[in-house]
Amino acid sequence: MATFLLLHGAASSGWYWHRVESLLVAAGHRVVAPDLPADDPDAGIDRYVATALDALGEGAEDGGLVVVAQSMAGVFAPVLATRRATDHLVLLAAMVPVPGERGHDWWGAVGQAEAQRRRFVGLGLDPSQVDDPDVVYGHDVPAEVWIEAGRRVREQSGRPFGDPCPIECWPSVPTTVVAAADDRLFPLELQRRVAHERLGLKVVVVPGGHLPALSEPSAVAEVLLGVA
């Protein structure tokens, strides 16, 4: 039995993982999916890491610990992996930082805006819609799930994006980068380039958009069970 520590992205909560969590639990694994301090204006990277570790609790995981980071959680997931023995790190449609990089600076450093614009043009979408959550995030999520997701949106403090990533190098932990084929925030070609340039890794591609745990839970669970 592995333990999966599932870390949600910005403006979200542990609920984001509920469709994947049920599949992992059914396969006999332990799942911890904490609510991170998104709406706390004083919570920086250290608080996010501490919140996740507190939820995980003390003691070793019998089948190993798999840390899974969605979107902005990629900013602090490698920090967590330096503070708790981790058997595998999975970055799901996630930001991949370099040591000392601030989350605010990541977007320009990797060329996210231009990659997103090209993706929108390629899909025949109006680039002015890049701030429309229905177009960017909800386009492939089942309607009833997307409605519930809207009820659960939280204010996201910019505080964790202002902290330099406090690692000297990427942790020596097996890492899998998972990208979604129809991600309209972090397009696949962007994720492939960033994973190669920053980690020397190829990406595992799953179907879906930027929120694949909501739109394609079976595909996400299959990848996670494969690394457990």
PDB file of N, CA, C and O in Angstrom, residues 4-5 40 43 71 76-77 100-101 107 111 117 123 138 160-161 168 180 183 192 202 210 214-215 219 228:
ATOM      1  N   PHE A   4      -0.410   8.245  -1.277  1.00  0.00           N
ATOM      2  CA  PHE A   4      -0.399   9.320  -2.269  1.00  0.00           C
ATOM      3  C   PHE A   4      -0.722  10.625  -1.571  1.00  0.00           C
ATOM      4  O   PHE A   4      -1.786  10.768  -0.965  1.00  0.00           O
ATOM      5  N   LEU A   5       0.200  11.571  -1.638  1.00  0.00           N
ATOM      6  CA  LEU A   5      -0.036  12.914  -1.135  1.00  0.00           C
ATOM      7  C   LEU A   5      -0.375  13.776  -2.345  1.00  0.00           C
ATOM      8  O   LEU A   5       0.479  14.059  -3.183  1.00  0.00           O
ATOM      9  N   ASP A  40      -4.854  32.354   2.508  1.00  0.00           N
ATOM     10  CA  ASP A  40      -4.131  33.001   3.595  1.00  0.00           C
ATOM     11  C   ASP A  40      -3.066  33.929   3.003  1.00  0.00           C
ATOM     12  O   ASP A  40      -2.095  33.465   2.403  1.00  0.00           O
ATOM     13  N   ALA A  43       0.613  33.107   3.929  1.00  0.00           N
ATOM     14  CA  ALA A  43       1.151  31.751   3.721  1.00  0.00           C
ATOM     15  C   ALA A  43       2.050  31.707   2.493  1.00  0.00           C
ATOM     16  O   ALA A  43       1.577  31.866   1.359  1.00  0.00           O
ATOM     17  N   SER A  71      -0.502  21.744 -11.147  1.00  0.00           N
ATOM     18  CA  SER A  71      -0.386  23.151 -11.499  1.00  0.00           C
ATOM     19  C   SER A  71       0.578  23.903 -10.585  1.00  0.00           C
ATOM     20  O   SER A  71       1.762  23.584 -10.515  1.00  0.00           O
ATOM     21  N   PHE A  76       6.176  24.170  -5.031  1.00  0.00           N
ATOM     22  CA  PHE A  76       6.692  23.778  -3.718  1.00  0.00           C
ATOM     23  C   PHE A  76       6.850  22.271  -3.536  1.00  0.00           C
ATOM     24  O   PHE A  76       7.439  21.828  -2.555  1.00  0.00           O
ATOM     25  N   ALA A  77       6.377  21.462  -4.470  1.00  0.00           N
ATOM     26  CA  ALA A  77       6.507  20.009  -4.342  1.00  0.00           C
ATOM     27  C   ALA A  77       7.958  19.554  -4.220  1.00  0.00           C
ATOM     28  O   ALA A  77       8.260  18.681  -3.393  1.00  0.00           O
ATOM     29  N   GLY A 100      15.704  28.785  -6.735  1.00  0.00           N
ATOM     30  CA  GLY A 100      15.714  30.229  -6.561  1.00  0.00           C
ATOM     31  C   GLY A 100      14.686  30.989  -7.368  1.00  0.00           C
ATOM     32  O   GLY A 100      14.530  32.203  -7.192  1.00  0.00           O
ATOM     33  N   GLU A 101      13.946  30.315  -8.249  1.00  0.00           N
ATOM     34  CA  GLU A 101      12.980  30.999  -9.104  1.00  0.00           C
ATOM     35  C   GLU A 101      11.698  31.318  -8.330  1.00  0.00           C
ATOM     36  O   GLU A 101      11.187  30.500  -7.578  1.00  0.00           O
ATOM     37  N   TRP A 107       6.346  32.332 -15.310  1.00  0.00           N
ATOM     38  CA  TRP A 107       5.530  32.485 -16.510  1.00  0.00           C
ATOM     39  C   TRP A 107       6.318  33.108 -17.658  1.00  0.00           C
ATOM     40  O   TRP A 107       6.296  32.607 -18.791  1.00  0.00           O
ATOM     41  N   GLY A 111       7.942  31.364 -21.165  1.00  0.00           N
ATOM     42  CA  GLY A 111       7.176  31.792 -22.330  1.00  0.00           C
ATOM     43  C   GLY A 111       5.750  31.278 -22.348  1.00  0.00           C
ATOM     44  O   GLY A 111       5.215  30.960 -23.413  1.00  0.00           O
ATOM     45  N   ARG A 117      -1.079  31.600 -26.328  1.00  0.00           N
ATOM     46  CA  ARG A 117      -1.652  32.297 -27.483  1.00  0.00           C
ATOM     47  C   ARG A 117      -1.611  31.413 -28.729  1.00  0.00           C
ATOM     48  O   ARG A 117      -2.598  31.307 -29.467  1.00  0.00           O
ATOM     49  N   LEU A 123      -6.378  26.313 -32.108  1.00  0.00           N
ATOM     50  CA  LEU A 123      -7.699  25.735 -31.877  1.00  0.00           C
ATOM     51  C   LEU A 123      -8.816  26.567 -32.493  1.00  0.00           C
ATOM     52  O   LEU A 123      -9.992  26.195 -32.419  1.00  0.00           O
ATOM     53  N   GLY A 138     -12.615  24.753 -17.962  1.00  0.00           N
ATOM     54  CA  GLY A 138     -13.810  23.907 -17.862  1.00  0.00           C
ATOM     55  C   GLY A 138     -14.282  23.269 -19.133  1.00  0.00           C
ATOM     56  O   GLY A 138     -15.276  22.543 -19.141  1.00  0.00           O
ATOM     57  N   PRO A 160       2.612  32.820  -2.143  1.00  0.00           N
ATOM     58  CA  PRO A 160       3.558  31.742  -2.461  1.00  0.00           C
ATOM     59  C   PRO A 160       4.292  31.946  -3.787  1.00  0.00           C
ATOM     60  O   PRO A 160       5.383  31.410  -3.987  1.00  0.00           O
ATOM     61  N   PHE A 161       3.702  32.733  -4.679  1.00  0.00           N
ATOM     62  CA  PHE A 161       4.365  33.003  -5.959  1.00  0.00           C
ATOM     63  C   PHE A 161       5.520  33.988  -5.794  1.00  0.00           C
ATOM     64  O   PHE A 161       6.339  34.135  -6.695  1.00  0.00           O
ATOM     65  N   GLU A 168      18.500  23.913  -3.661  1.00  0.00           N
ATOM     66  CA  GLU A 168      19.776  24.147  -4.344  1.00  0.00           C
ATOM     67  C   GLU A 168      19.870  23.388  -5.656  1.00  0.00           C
ATOM     68  O   GLU A 168      20.600  23.784  -6.559  1.00  0.00           O
ATOM     69  N   ALA A 180      -1.235  17.239 -20.020  1.00  0.00           N
ATOM     70  CA  ALA A 180      -2.544  16.940 -20.599  1.00  0.00           C
ATOM     71  C   ALA A 180      -2.572  17.391 -22.057  1.00  0.00           C
ATOM     72  O   ALA A 180      -2.121  18.489 -22.400  1.00  0.00           O
ATOM     73  N   ASP A 183      -4.418  20.795 -22.721  1.00  0.00           N
ATOM     74  CA  ASP A 183      -4.239  21.830 -21.701  1.00  0.00           C
ATOM     75  C   ASP A 183      -4.177  23.190 -22.386  1.00  0.00           C
ATOM     76  O   ASP A 183      -3.317  23.434 -23.231  1.00  0.00           O
ATOM     77  N   ARG A 192       6.363  19.953 -22.738  1.00  0.00           N
ATOM     78  CA  ARG A 192       7.439  19.113 -23.270  1.00  0.00           C
ATOM     79  C   ARG A 192       8.771  19.861 -23.248  1.00  0.00           C
ATOM     80  O   ARG A 192       9.808  19.310 -22.847  1.00  0.00           O
ATOM     81  N   LYS A 202      11.189  13.445 -20.596  1.00  0.00           N
ATOM     82  CA  LYS A 202      10.049  13.455 -21.505  1.00  0.00           C
ATOM     83  C   LYS A 202       8.774  13.451 -20.668  1.00  0.00           C
ATOM     84  O   LYS A 202       8.790  13.090 -19.491  1.00  0.00           O
ATOM     85  N   HIS A 210      -6.523  21.321 -18.500  1.00  0.00           N
ATOM     86  CA  HIS A 210      -5.650  21.665 -17.382  1.00  0.00           C
ATOM     87  C   HIS A 210      -6.084  21.028 -16.071  1.00  0.00           C
ATOM     88  O   HIS A 210      -5.292  20.980 -15.129  1.00  0.00           O
ATOM     89  N   LEU A 214     -10.249  16.086 -12.794  1.00  0.00           N
ATOM     90  CA  LEU A 214     -11.701  16.241 -12.856  1.00  0.00           C
ATOM     91  C   LEU A 214     -12.283  15.702 -14.157  1.00  0.00           C
ATOM     92  O   LEU A 214     -13.382  15.151 -14.159  1.00  0.00           O
ATOM     93  N   SER A 215     -11.553  15.866 -15.255  1.00  0.00           N
ATOM     94  CA  SER A 215     -12.106  15.477 -16.553  1.00  0.00           C
ATOM     95  C   SER A 215     -11.739  14.061 -16.979  1.00  0.00           C
ATOM     96  O   SER A 215     -12.517  13.396 -17.679  1.00  0.00           O
ATOM     97  N   ALA A 219      -7.593   8.084 -16.415  1.00  0.00           N
ATOM     98  CA  ALA A 219      -6.285   8.192 -17.050  1.00  0.00           C
ATOM     99  C   ALA A 219      -5.234   8.675 -16.055  1.00  0.00           C
ATOM    100  O   ALA A 219      -4.091   8.174 -16.041  1.00  0.00           O
ATOM    101  N   ALA A 228       3.425   3.730  -8.370  1.00  0.00           N
ATOM    102  CA  ALA A 228       3.338   3.374  -6.937  1.00  0.00           C
ATOM    103  C   ALA A 228       4.147   2.116  -6.646  1.00  0.00           C
ATOM    104  O   ALA A 228       4.287   1.237  -7.505  1.00  0.00           O
TER     105      ALA A 228
END
